[in-house]
GROMACS .gro file of C-alpha atoms in nm:
model
  188
    1MET     CA    1   0.252  -2.179   1.691
    2LYS     CA    2   0.201  -1.861   1.891
    3LEU     CA    3   0.523  -1.782   2.079
    4LEU     CA    4   0.550  -1.547   2.375
    5ILE     CA    5   0.906  -1.443   2.458
    6GLY     CA    6   0.949  -1.382   2.829
    7GLY     CA    7   0.655  -1.514   3.025
    8GLY     CA    8   0.641  -1.229   3.276
    9THR     CA    9   0.492  -1.378   3.591
   10GLN     CA   10   0.374  -1.736   3.629
   11GLN     CA   11   0.018  -1.605   3.628
   12ASP     CA   12   0.077  -1.420   3.298
   13ALA     CA   13   0.231  -1.732   3.144
   14ASN     CA   14  -0.066  -1.942   3.254
   15ILE     CA   15  -0.314  -1.694   3.101
   16ALA     CA   16  -0.116  -1.702   2.775
   17ARG     CA   17  -0.105  -2.083   2.773
   18VAL     CA   18  -0.483  -2.103   2.809
   19ALA     CA   19  -0.504  -1.883   2.496
   20GLY     CA   20  -0.278  -2.128   2.307
   21TRP     CA   21   0.061  -1.961   2.348
   22LYS     CA   22   0.395  -2.135   2.404
   23ILE     CA   23   0.634  -1.956   2.640
   24LEU     CA   24   1.006  -1.910   2.574
   25ASP     CA   25   1.205  -1.781   2.871
   26ALA     CA   26   1.558  -1.797   3.013
   27ASN     CA   27   1.412  -1.817   3.364
   28LYS     CA   28   1.350  -2.181   3.456
   29ASP     CA   29   1.138  -2.072   3.753
   30LEU     CA   30   0.859  -1.980   3.509
   31ASN     CA   31   0.848  -2.336   3.372
   32PRO     CA   32   0.874  -2.220   3.010
   33ASP     CA   33   0.775  -2.448   2.726
   34VAL     CA   34   1.106  -2.355   2.563
   35TYR     CA   35   1.398  -2.281   2.796
   36ALA     CA   36   1.627  -2.048   2.600
   37SER     CA   37   1.761  -1.699   2.567
   38ALA     CA   38   1.561  -1.456   2.351
   39ASP     CA   39   1.848  -1.404   2.106
   40VAL     CA   40   1.879  -1.766   1.987
   41ILE     CA   41   1.544  -1.933   1.930
   42PRO     CA   42   1.573  -2.315   1.921
   43LEU     CA   43   1.285  -2.357   1.676
   44GLU     CA   44   1.268  -2.438   1.306
   45ASP     CA   45   1.239  -2.166   1.043
   46ASP     CA   46   0.885  -2.042   0.979
   47SER     CA   47   0.743  -2.221   1.283
   48CYS     CA   48   0.546  -1.929   1.436
   49SER     CA   49   0.227  -1.768   1.314
   50VAL     CA   50   0.244  -1.503   1.588
   51PHE     CA   51   0.549  -1.388   1.784
   52TYR     CA   52   0.522  -1.155   2.084
   53ALA     CA   53   0.812  -0.993   2.270
   54SER     CA   54   0.712  -0.722   2.517
   55HIS     CA   55   1.004  -0.540   2.675
   56ILE     CA   56   1.255  -0.810   2.592
   57LEU     CA   57   1.473  -0.659   2.319
   58GLU     CA   58   1.615  -0.390   2.549
   59HIS     CA   59   1.770  -0.668   2.760
   60ILE     CA   60   1.983  -0.777   2.461
   61PRO     CA   61   2.316  -0.593   2.417
   62TRP     CA   62   2.282  -0.317   2.157
   63ARG     CA   63   2.543  -0.469   1.927
   64TYR     CA   64   2.331  -0.788   1.901
   65SER     CA   65   1.983  -0.633   1.883
   66GLU     CA   66   1.962  -0.623   1.503
   67GLU     CA   67   2.066  -0.985   1.462
   68THR     CA   68   1.824  -1.080   1.742
   69VAL     CA   69   1.533  -0.924   1.552
   70LYS     CA   70   1.648  -1.112   1.239
   71GLU     CA   71   1.651  -1.432   1.447
   72TRP     CA   72   1.295  -1.358   1.554
   73GLY     CA   73   1.204  -1.301   1.190
   74ARG     CA   74   1.354  -1.637   1.099
   75VAL     CA   75   1.097  -1.826   1.306
   76VAL     CA   76   0.794  -1.625   1.186
   77ARG     CA   77   0.633  -1.776   0.878
   78ALA     CA   78   0.526  -1.574   0.573
   79GLY     CA   79   0.202  -1.393   0.655
   80GLY     CA   80   0.268  -1.428   1.029
   81ARG     CA   81   0.291  -1.132   1.265
   82ILE     CA   82   0.550  -1.009   1.508
   83TYR     CA   83   0.470  -0.782   1.802
   84VAL     CA   84   0.761  -0.602   1.967
   85ALA     CA   85   0.736  -0.356   2.255
   86VAL     CA   86   1.033  -0.165   2.398
   87PRO     CA   87   1.085   0.145   2.612
   88ASP     CA   88   1.042   0.446   2.384
   89LEU     CA   89   1.379   0.622   2.394
   90ALA     CA   90   1.242   0.948   2.252
   91VAL     CA   91   0.964   0.965   2.512
   92GLY     CA   92   1.200   0.872   2.796
   93CYS     CA   93   1.452   1.141   2.700
   94ARG     CA   94   1.177   1.400   2.663
   95LEU     CA   95   1.044   1.311   3.010
   96ILE     CA   96   1.387   1.349   3.164
   97LEU     CA   97   1.461   1.681   2.993
   98ASP     CA   98   1.115   1.823   3.068
   99ASN     CA   99   1.118   1.718   3.435
  100LEU     CA  100   1.472   1.773   3.559
  101GLU     CA  101   1.341   1.940   3.877
  102LYS     CA  102   1.140   1.625   3.968
  103ILE     CA  103   1.422   1.378   3.926
  104GLY     CA  104   1.617   1.275   4.233
  105GLY     CA  105   1.933   1.072   4.264
  106ALA     CA  106   1.992   0.706   4.330
  107ASP     CA  107   1.718   0.705   4.595
  108GLY     CA  108   1.474   0.579   4.335
  109ASN     CA  109   1.298   0.908   4.257
  110ASN     CA  110   1.389   0.877   3.891
  111PRO     CA  111   1.112   0.689   3.708
  112PRO     CA  112   1.239   0.773   3.356
  113ALA     CA  113   1.582   0.633   3.436
  114GLY     CA  114   1.427   0.312   3.568
  115PHE     CA  115   1.223   0.279   3.251
  116LEU     CA  116   1.529   0.335   3.033
  117TYR     CA  117   1.782   0.133   3.234
  118GLY     CA  118   1.562  -0.132   3.393
  119GLY     CA  119   1.472  -0.185   3.754
  120GLN     CA  120   1.805  -0.364   3.814
  121ALA     CA  121   1.647  -0.579   4.085
  122HIS     CA  122   1.786  -0.906   3.945
  123PRO     CA  123   2.025  -1.018   3.666
  124TYR     CA  124   1.753  -1.019   3.396
  125ASP     CA  125   1.632  -0.669   3.489
  126PHE     CA  126   1.901  -0.454   3.321
  127HIS     CA  127   1.840  -0.268   2.996
  128LEU     CA  128   2.131  -0.288   2.753
  129SER     CA  129   1.984  -0.100   2.458
  130CYS     CA  130   1.724   0.165   2.372
  131PHE     CA  131   1.520   0.232   2.059
  132THR     CA  132   1.338   0.506   1.878
  133GLU     CA  133   1.049   0.423   1.649
  134ARG     CA  134   1.264   0.473   1.340
  135MET     CA  135   1.535   0.241   1.473
  136LEU     CA  136   1.291  -0.038   1.554
  137ARG     CA  137   1.103   0.002   1.224
  138LEU     CA  138   1.428  -0.034   1.030
  139MET     CA  139   1.524  -0.346   1.226
  140LEU     CA  140   1.186  -0.503   1.156
  141GLN     CA  141   1.210  -0.414   0.786
  142ASP     CA  142   1.560  -0.565   0.767
  143ALA     CA  143   1.422  -0.883   0.927
  144GLY     CA  144   1.163  -0.919   0.650
  145PHE     CA  145   0.857  -0.748   0.799
  146THR     CA  146   0.621  -0.514   0.614
  147LYS     CA  147   0.298  -0.332   0.704
  148ILE     CA  148   0.469  -0.212   1.022
  149ARG     CA  149   0.246  -0.010   1.251
  150ARG     CA  150   0.190   0.064   1.618
  151PHE     CA  151  -0.022  -0.179   1.818
  152ASP     CA  152  -0.240  -0.130   2.124
  153GLY     CA  153  -0.447  -0.323   2.376
  154ASP     CA  154  -0.715  -0.409   2.122
  155ASP     CA  155  -0.451  -0.578   1.906
  156ARG     CA  156  -0.325  -0.771   2.209
  157ARG     CA  157  -0.676  -0.892   2.297
  158LYS     CA  158  -0.735  -1.008   1.938
  159ILE     CA  159  -0.435  -1.241   1.964
  160GLY     CA  160  -0.544  -1.373   2.304
  161LEU     CA  161  -0.321  -1.175   2.541
  162THR     CA  162  -0.540  -1.037   2.817
  163PHE     CA  163  -0.291  -0.985   3.101
  164ILE     CA  164  -0.135  -0.643   3.164
  165ASP     CA  165   0.231  -0.616   3.064
  166HIS     CA  166   0.477  -0.334   2.998
  167SER     CA  167   0.324  -0.265   2.655
  168CYS     CA  168  -0.003  -0.154   2.818
  169PRO     CA  169  -0.089   0.203   2.915
  170GLU     CA  170  -0.207   0.070   3.252
  171TRP     CA  171   0.153  -0.024   3.333
  172ALA     CA  172   0.391   0.175   3.114
  173GLN     CA  173   0.325   0.529   3.230
  174ILE     CA  174   0.552   0.781   3.391
  175TRP     CA  175   0.393   1.099   3.520
  176GLY     CA  176   0.088   1.030   3.302
  177THR     CA  177   0.287   0.973   2.981
  178PHE     CA  178   0.273   0.640   2.796
  179CYS     CA  179   0.632   0.524   2.747
  180SER     CA  180   0.615   0.199   2.552
  181LEU     CA  181   0.696   0.181   2.181
  182ASN     CA  182   0.477  -0.099   2.041
  183LEU     CA  183   0.524  -0.208   1.679
  184THR     CA  184   0.380  -0.498   1.482
  185GLY     CA  185   0.460  -0.617   1.133
  186GLU     CA  186   0.369  -0.888   0.886
  187LYS     CA  187   0.633  -1.127   0.753
  188LYS     CA  188   0.660  -1.108   0.375
   0.00000   0.00000   0.00000
C-alpha cells in the first residue's frame, strides 16, 4: 500500500488516489480512506511500501515527534520508503535573522514566522515542533531507516505524486529561498 498522510485539498487527494495512494487524514471533510491522527496509524505492521508525509510532523507536539516517526516506521515494510517533508528550521531562522528589517508584526508581514509556526487559520494549522536536517535524520535512523537522503520533485513524480504541496519549490519559498526540508529513507 502507498499511504499519503494528510490529503491536502480534496483535489490533491483525488490525484493521489488515481495514482494508487490511500489517504490518511484527521479531517473527515477530505473523505480519507483512513480517518485517523498522524501519530497513531491504525494499520498492521509492515503494511506500506511507500509512506509520504509532507508538512505533517510539525503539527505533532515536539515531545511526541520521535515516537510518531517510529510509528510511521512500524507500518513501512522492509525495503519500503518513507518521504518526510517539514519546514527547515535552519533556513527559517536564517531568513528571519537576515531580514529583520523586512519583518513586520502581527499584520501578516512575517512570512518566515508563518512558515515556522503555521498559518493558524484553523485548528490543524498550528506548528508544534521544528526540525533541522540532523534532527530529522536521527529520528528516521532511530525508526529503522537507512540510505537517508534529500528528495525533490523528480522523486515525487516517480512515486506518482504530481500535485504541488509544501515540499515543492513552487510552494515552499520565502523571498526566493526554498524552505522545506525533504528527506527520504529506506526501511531496513
